[in-house]
Coordinates of C-alpha atoms in Angstrom, one line a residue:
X1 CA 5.3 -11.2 -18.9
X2 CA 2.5 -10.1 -20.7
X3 CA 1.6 -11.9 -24.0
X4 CA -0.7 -10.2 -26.7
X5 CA -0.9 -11.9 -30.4
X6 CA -2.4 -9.8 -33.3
X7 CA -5.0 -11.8 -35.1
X8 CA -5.0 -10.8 -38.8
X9 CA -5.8 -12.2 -42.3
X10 CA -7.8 -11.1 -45.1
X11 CA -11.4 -10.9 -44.9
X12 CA -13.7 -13.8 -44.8
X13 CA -10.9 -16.2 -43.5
X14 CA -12.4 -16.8 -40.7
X15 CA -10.7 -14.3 -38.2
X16 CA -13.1 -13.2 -36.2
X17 CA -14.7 -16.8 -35.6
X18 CA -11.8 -18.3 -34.7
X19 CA -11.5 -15.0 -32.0
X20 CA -14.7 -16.2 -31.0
X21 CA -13.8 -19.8 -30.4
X22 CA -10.5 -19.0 -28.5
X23 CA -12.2 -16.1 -26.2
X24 CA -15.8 -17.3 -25.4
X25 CA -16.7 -13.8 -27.3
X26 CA -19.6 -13.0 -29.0
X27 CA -18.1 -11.0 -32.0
X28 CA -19.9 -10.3 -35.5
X29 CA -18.7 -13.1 -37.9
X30 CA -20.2 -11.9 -41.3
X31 CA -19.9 -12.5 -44.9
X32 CA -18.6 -9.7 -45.8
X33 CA -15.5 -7.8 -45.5
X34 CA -15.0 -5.7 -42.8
X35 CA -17.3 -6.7 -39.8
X36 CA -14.5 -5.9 -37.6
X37 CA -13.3 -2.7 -37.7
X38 CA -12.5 -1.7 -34.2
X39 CA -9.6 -4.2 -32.7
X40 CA -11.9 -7.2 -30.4
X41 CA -9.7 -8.0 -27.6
X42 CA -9.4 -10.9 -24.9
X43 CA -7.7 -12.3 -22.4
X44 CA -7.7 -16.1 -22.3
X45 CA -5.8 -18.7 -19.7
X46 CA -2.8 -20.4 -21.0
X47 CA -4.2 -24.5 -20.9
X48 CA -1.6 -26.1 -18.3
X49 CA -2.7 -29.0 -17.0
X50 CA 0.3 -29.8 -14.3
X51 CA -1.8 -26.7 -12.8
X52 CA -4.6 -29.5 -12.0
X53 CA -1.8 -31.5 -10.8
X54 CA -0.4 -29.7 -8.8
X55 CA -3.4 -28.0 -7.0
X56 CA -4.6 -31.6 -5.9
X57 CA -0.9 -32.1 -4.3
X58 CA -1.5 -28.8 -2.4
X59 CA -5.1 -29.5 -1.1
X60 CA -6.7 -28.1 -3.9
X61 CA -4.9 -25.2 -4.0
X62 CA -6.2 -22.0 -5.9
X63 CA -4.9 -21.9 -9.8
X64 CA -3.9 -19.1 -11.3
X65 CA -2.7 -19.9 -15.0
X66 CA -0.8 -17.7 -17.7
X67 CA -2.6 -15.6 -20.0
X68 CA -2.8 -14.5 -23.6
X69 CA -4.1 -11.6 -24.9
X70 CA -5.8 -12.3 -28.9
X71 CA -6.4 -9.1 -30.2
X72 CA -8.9 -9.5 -33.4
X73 CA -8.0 -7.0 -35.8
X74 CA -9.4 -5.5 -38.9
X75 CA -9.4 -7.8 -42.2
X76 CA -6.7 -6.5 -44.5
X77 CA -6.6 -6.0 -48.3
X78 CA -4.1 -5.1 -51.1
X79 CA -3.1 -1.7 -51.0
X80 CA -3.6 -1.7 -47.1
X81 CA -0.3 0.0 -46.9
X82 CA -1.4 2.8 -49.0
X83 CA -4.6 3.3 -47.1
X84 CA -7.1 0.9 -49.0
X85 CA -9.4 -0.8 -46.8
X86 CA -8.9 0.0 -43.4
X87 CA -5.1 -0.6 -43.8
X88 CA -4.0 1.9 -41.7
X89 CA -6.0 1.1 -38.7
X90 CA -5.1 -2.4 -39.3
X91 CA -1.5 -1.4 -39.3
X92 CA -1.1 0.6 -36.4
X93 CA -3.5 -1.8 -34.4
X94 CA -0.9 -4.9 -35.1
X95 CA 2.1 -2.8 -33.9
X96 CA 1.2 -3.0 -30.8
X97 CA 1.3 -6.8 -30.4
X98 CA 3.9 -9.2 -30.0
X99 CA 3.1 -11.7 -32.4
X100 CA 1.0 -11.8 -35.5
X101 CA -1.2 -14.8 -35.9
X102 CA -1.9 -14.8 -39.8
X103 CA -5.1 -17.0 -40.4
X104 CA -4.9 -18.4 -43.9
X105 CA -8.0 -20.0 -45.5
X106 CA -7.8 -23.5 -46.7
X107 CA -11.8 -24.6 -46.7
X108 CA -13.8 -24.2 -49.3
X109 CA -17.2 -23.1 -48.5
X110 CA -19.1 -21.5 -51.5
X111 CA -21.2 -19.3 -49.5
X112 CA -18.9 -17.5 -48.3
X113 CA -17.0 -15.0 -50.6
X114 CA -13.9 -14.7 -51.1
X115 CA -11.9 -11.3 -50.6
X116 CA -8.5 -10.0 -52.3
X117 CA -7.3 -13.7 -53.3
X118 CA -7.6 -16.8 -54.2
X119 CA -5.5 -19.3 -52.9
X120 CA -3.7 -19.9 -49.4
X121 CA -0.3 -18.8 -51.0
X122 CA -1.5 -16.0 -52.7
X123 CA -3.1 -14.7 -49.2
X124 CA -0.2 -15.0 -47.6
X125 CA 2.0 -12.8 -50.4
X126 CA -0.8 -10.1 -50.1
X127 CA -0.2 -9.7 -45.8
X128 CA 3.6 -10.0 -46.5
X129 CA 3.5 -7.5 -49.0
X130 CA 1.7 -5.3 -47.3
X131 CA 4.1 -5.6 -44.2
X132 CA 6.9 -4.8 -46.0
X133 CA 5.7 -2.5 -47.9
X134 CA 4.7 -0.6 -45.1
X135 CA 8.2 -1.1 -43.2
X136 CA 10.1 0.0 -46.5
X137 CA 8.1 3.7 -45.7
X138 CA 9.0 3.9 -42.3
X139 CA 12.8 3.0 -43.2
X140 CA 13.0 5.6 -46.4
X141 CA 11.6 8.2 -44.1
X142 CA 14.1 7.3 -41.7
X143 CA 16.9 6.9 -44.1
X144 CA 17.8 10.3 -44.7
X145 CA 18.0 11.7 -41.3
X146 CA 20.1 8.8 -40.4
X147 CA 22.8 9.4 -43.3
X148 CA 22.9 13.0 -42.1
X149 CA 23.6 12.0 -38.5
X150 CA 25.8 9.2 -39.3
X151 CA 28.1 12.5 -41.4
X152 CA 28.5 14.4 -37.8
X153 CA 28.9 11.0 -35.5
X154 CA 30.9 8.1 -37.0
X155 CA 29.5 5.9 -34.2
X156 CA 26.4 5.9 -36.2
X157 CA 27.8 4.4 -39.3
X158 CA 27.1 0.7 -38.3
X159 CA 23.5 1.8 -37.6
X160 CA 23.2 3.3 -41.3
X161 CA 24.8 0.1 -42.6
X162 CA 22.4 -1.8 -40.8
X163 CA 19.1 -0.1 -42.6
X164 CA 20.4 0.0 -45.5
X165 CA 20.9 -3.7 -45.5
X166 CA 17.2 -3.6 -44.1
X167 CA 15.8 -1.3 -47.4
X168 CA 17.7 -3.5 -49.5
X169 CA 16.1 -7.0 -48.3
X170 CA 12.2 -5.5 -48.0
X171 CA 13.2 -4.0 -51.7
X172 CA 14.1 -7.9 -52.2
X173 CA 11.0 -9.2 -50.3
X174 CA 12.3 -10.5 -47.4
X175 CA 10.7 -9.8 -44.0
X176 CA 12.6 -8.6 -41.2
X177 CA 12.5 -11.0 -39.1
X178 CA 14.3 -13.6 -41.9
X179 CA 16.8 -11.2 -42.9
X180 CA 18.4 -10.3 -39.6
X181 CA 19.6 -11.8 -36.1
X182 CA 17.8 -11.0 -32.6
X183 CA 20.8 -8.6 -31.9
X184 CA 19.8 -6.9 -35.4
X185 CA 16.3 -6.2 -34.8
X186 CA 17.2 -4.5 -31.6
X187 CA 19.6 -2.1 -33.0
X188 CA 16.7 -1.0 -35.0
X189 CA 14.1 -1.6 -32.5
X190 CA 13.0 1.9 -33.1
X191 CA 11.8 1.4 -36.1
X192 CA 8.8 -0.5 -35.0
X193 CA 9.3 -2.9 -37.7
X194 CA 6.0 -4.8 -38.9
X195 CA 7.9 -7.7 -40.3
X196 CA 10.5 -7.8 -37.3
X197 CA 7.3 -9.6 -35.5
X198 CA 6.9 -13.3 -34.9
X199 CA 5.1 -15.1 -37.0
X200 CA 2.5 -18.1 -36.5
X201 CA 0.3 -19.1 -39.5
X202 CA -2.8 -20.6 -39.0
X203 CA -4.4 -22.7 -41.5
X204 CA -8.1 -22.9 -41.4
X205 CA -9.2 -26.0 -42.7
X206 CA -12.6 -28.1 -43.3
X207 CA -13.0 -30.6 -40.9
X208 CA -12.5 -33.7 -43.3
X209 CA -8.7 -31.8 -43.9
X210 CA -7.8 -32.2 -40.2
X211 CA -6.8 -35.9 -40.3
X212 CA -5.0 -35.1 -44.2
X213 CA -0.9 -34.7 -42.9
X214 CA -0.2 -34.5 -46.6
X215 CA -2.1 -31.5 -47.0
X216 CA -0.5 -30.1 -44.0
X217 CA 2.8 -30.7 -45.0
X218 CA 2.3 -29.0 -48.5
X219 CA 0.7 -26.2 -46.8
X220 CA 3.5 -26.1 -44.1
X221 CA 5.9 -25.7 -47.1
X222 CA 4.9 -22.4 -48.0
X223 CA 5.6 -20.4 -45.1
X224 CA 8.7 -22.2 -43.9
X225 CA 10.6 -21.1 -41.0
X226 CA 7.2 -19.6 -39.4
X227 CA 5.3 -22.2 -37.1
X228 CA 2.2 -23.5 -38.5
X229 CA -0.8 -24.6 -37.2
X230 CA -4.0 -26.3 -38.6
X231 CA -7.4 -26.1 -37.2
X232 CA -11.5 -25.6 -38.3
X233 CA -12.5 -22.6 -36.8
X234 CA -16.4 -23.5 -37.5
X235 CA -15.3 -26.9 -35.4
X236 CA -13.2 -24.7 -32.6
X237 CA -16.4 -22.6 -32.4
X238 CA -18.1 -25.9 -31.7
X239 CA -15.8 -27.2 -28.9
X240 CA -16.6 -24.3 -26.6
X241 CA -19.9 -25.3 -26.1
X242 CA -18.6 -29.0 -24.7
X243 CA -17.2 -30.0 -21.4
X244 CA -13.3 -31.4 -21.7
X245 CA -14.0 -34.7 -22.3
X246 CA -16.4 -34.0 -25.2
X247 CA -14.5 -31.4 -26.8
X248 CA -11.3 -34.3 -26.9
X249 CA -13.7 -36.5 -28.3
X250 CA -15.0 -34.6 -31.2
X251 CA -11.2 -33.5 -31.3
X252 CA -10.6 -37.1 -32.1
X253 CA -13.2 -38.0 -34.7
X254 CA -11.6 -35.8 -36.6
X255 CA -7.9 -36.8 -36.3
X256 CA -6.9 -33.9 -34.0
X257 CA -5.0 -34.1 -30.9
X258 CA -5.4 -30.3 -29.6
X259 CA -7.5 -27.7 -29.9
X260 CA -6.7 -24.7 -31.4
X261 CA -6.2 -22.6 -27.9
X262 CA -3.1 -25.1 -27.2
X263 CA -1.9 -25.0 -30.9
X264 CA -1.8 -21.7 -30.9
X265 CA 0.1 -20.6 -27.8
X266 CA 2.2 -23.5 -28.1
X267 CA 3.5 -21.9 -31.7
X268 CA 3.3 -18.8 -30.0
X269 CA 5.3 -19.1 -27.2
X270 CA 7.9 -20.9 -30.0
X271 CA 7.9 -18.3 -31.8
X272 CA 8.1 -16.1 -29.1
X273 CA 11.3 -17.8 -27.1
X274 CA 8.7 -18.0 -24.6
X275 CA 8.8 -21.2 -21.8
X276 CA 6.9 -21.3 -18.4
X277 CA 7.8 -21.8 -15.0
X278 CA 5.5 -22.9 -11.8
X279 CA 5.2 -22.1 -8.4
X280 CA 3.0 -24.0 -6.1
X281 CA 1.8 -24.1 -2.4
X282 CA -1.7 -24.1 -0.4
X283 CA -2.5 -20.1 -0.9
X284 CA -1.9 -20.9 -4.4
X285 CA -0.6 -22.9 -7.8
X286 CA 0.8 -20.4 -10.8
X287 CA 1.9 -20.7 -14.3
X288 CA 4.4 -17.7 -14.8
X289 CA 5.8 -16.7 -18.5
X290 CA 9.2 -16.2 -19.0
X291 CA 12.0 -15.6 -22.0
X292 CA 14.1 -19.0 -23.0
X293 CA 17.8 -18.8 -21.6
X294 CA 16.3 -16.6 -18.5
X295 CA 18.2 -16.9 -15.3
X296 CA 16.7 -18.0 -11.6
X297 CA 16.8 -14.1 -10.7
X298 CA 15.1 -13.0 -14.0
X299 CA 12.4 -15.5 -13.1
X300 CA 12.0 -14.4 -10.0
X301 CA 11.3 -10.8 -11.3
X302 CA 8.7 -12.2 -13.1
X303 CA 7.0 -12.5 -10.2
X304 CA 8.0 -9.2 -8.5
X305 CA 11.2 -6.5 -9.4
X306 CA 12.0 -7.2 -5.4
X307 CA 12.8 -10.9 -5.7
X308 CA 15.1 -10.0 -8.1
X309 CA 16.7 -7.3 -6.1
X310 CA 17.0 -9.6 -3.7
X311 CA 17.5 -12.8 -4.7
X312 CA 19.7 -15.0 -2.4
X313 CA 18.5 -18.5 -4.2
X314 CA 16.4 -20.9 -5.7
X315 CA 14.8 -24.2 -4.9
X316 CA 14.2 -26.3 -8.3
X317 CA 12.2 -29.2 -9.1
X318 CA 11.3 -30.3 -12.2
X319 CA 7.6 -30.3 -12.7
X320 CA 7.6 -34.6 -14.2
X321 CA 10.3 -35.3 -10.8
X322 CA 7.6 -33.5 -8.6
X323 CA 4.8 -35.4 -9.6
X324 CA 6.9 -38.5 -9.6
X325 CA 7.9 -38.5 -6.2
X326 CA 4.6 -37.7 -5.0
X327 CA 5.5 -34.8 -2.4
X328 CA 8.1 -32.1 -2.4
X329 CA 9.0 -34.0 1.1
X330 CA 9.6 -37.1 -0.7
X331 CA 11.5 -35.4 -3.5
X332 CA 13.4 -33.4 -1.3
X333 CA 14.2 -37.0 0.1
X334 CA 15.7 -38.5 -2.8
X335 CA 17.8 -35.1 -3.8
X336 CA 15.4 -34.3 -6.4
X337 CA 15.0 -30.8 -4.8
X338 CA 18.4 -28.4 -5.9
X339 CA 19.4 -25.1 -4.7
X340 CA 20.4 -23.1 -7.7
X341 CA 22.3 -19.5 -7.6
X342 CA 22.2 -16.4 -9.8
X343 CA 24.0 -18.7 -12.7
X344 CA 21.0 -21.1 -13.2
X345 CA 19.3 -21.1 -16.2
X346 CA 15.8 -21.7 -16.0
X347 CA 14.0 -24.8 -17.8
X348 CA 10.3 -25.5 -19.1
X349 CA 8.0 -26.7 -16.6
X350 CA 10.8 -25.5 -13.5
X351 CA 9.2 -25.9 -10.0
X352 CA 10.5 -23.0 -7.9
X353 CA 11.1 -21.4 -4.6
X354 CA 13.0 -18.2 -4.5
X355 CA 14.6 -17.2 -1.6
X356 CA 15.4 -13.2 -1.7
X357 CA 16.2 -10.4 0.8
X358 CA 14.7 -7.2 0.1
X359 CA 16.6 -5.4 2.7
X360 CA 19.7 -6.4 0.5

């Protein structure tokens, strides 16, 4: 499945460089608000390394890894919702992604100004405000049209109740996404709620703050359930530069374990209910992306709408029992190798073989 995460924040946060680091692009990173005003966009391999892995059991067999799509989108000020700024390009640019990446500043770098705000909470109340704010219009221009409906068909009445409960929580402050379940959101799906979106919020830090875990944790606090993640986009923008083994290095003089690419999807695909499967052979190795709690003929859809149509069954390794036994002909040798039906529910890191009919 296609992934696509919205890149947002106020201006001078450090947006667009930390677009820049994660894509390899060359995008204008100024000091001063609004140097993006056109969405940036790129598409950037998922890191997997059991892709490595696995190509070298498969005679260094072609990889073809996952992709995101970061989509670097207009800086965002108070009032966006009302049309200051460029709020409602910045608003109807973010709909269109999956998941918002809020990138909160936490260095402090006096030569570069600072817009809207002045602290990391106080950032992220301004974009939260400005998400619901902008949701609470959508909703009160639906509202009355619904109630009318609702009067001629009685099966709409739940659906009434349901947005009503949704005005009255964005009245409150709460986003969307906090206030009601999965099944919820997608009885109101329609709405193309901002704040029904997932959440990750990215901390931009100095690089003397990446090692500080009390820091972290108080800045983790404030956005609680949301996955956080902390990074220096001026060092991220640094790393690209390096080979693998540098980049880990100067990853590790600074007390960091991952770079901001694998923090980032990681969180993302948590927030998402996203987990991966593989499949691998000699014409090629392949990272696919697939919902949590999918089933072996979902996955295989994945792939192509036929295999689903079709599917008869599924040979499953796991990915650590693979590379354990060395071969699949060795796994298949000790019974590591299953054939799994409709009923089985994928898992992370899944090594499959469908089996489908499309005559079926």
């Amino acid at each position: 499945m296609a992934l696509s995460i919205g890149i947002v924040g106020l201006p001078n946060v450090g947006k667009s460089t930390l677009f820049n680091a994660l894509t390899d692009a060359s995008v204008l990173a100024a000091n001063y608000p609004f140097a993006t005003i056109e969405p940036n966009t790129g598409v950037v391999p998922v890191p997997d390394a059991r892709l490595a892995k696995l190509s070298e059991m498969y005679a260094n067999a072609p990889v073809k890894p996952a992709t995101v799509t970061f989509v670097d989108i207009a800086g965002l000020v108070a009032g966006a919702s009302h049309g200051e700024g460029l709020g409602n390009q910045f608003l109807s640019h973010i709909r269109s992604c999956n998941a918002i990446c809020q990138v909160v500043r936490a260095f402090t770098d006096n030569n570069v100004q600072r817009a809207s705000s002045s602290d990391p909470k106080s950032d992220i109340e301004v974009i939260n405000t400005e998400l619901i704010i902008a949701d609470l219009q959508t909703v009160e221009r639906r509202l009355p049209q619904l109630a009318k409906e609702a009067k001629a068909d009685p099966k709409l009445k739940p659906t009434l109740t349901l947005v009503e409960k949704l005005k009255a929580g964005l009245d409150a402050g709460q986003l969307a996404g906090q206030l009601f379940t999965s099944d919820e959101l997608a009885e109101v799906s329609d709405l193309q709620l901002l704040t029904a979106k997932p959440f990750v919020i990215c901390f931009n830090l100095d690089e003397s703050q990446l090692a500080d875990k009390k820091l972290q944790a108080d800045l983790a606090a404030l956005v609680t359930p949301c996955p956080s993640i902390f990074l220096s986009a001026k060092l991220e923008d640094e790393l690209k530069s390096l080979d693998a083994n540098d980049a880990r290095e100067l990853l590790a003089s600074y007390g960091a374990k991952t770079s901001g690419l694998e923090q980032l999807v990681k969180a993302s695909y948590q927030a998402l209910g996203l987990q991966s499967f593989l499949t691998a052979g000699e014409k090629e190795v392949r990272a696919w992306t697939i919902k949590r709690g999918s089933t072996a003929p979902q996955a295989a859809g994945a792939i192509h709408g036929d295999f689903e149509r079709g599917f008869i069954a599924a040979e499953v390794i796991s990915y650590d029992d693979l590379i354990a036994a060395g071969s699949l002909a060795a796994a298949k040798a000790t019974g590591k190798l299953r054939l799994e039906g409709k009923n089985y529910i994928m898992q992370e890191g899944d090594v499959v073989e469908f089996k489908f009919n499309v005559s079926k």
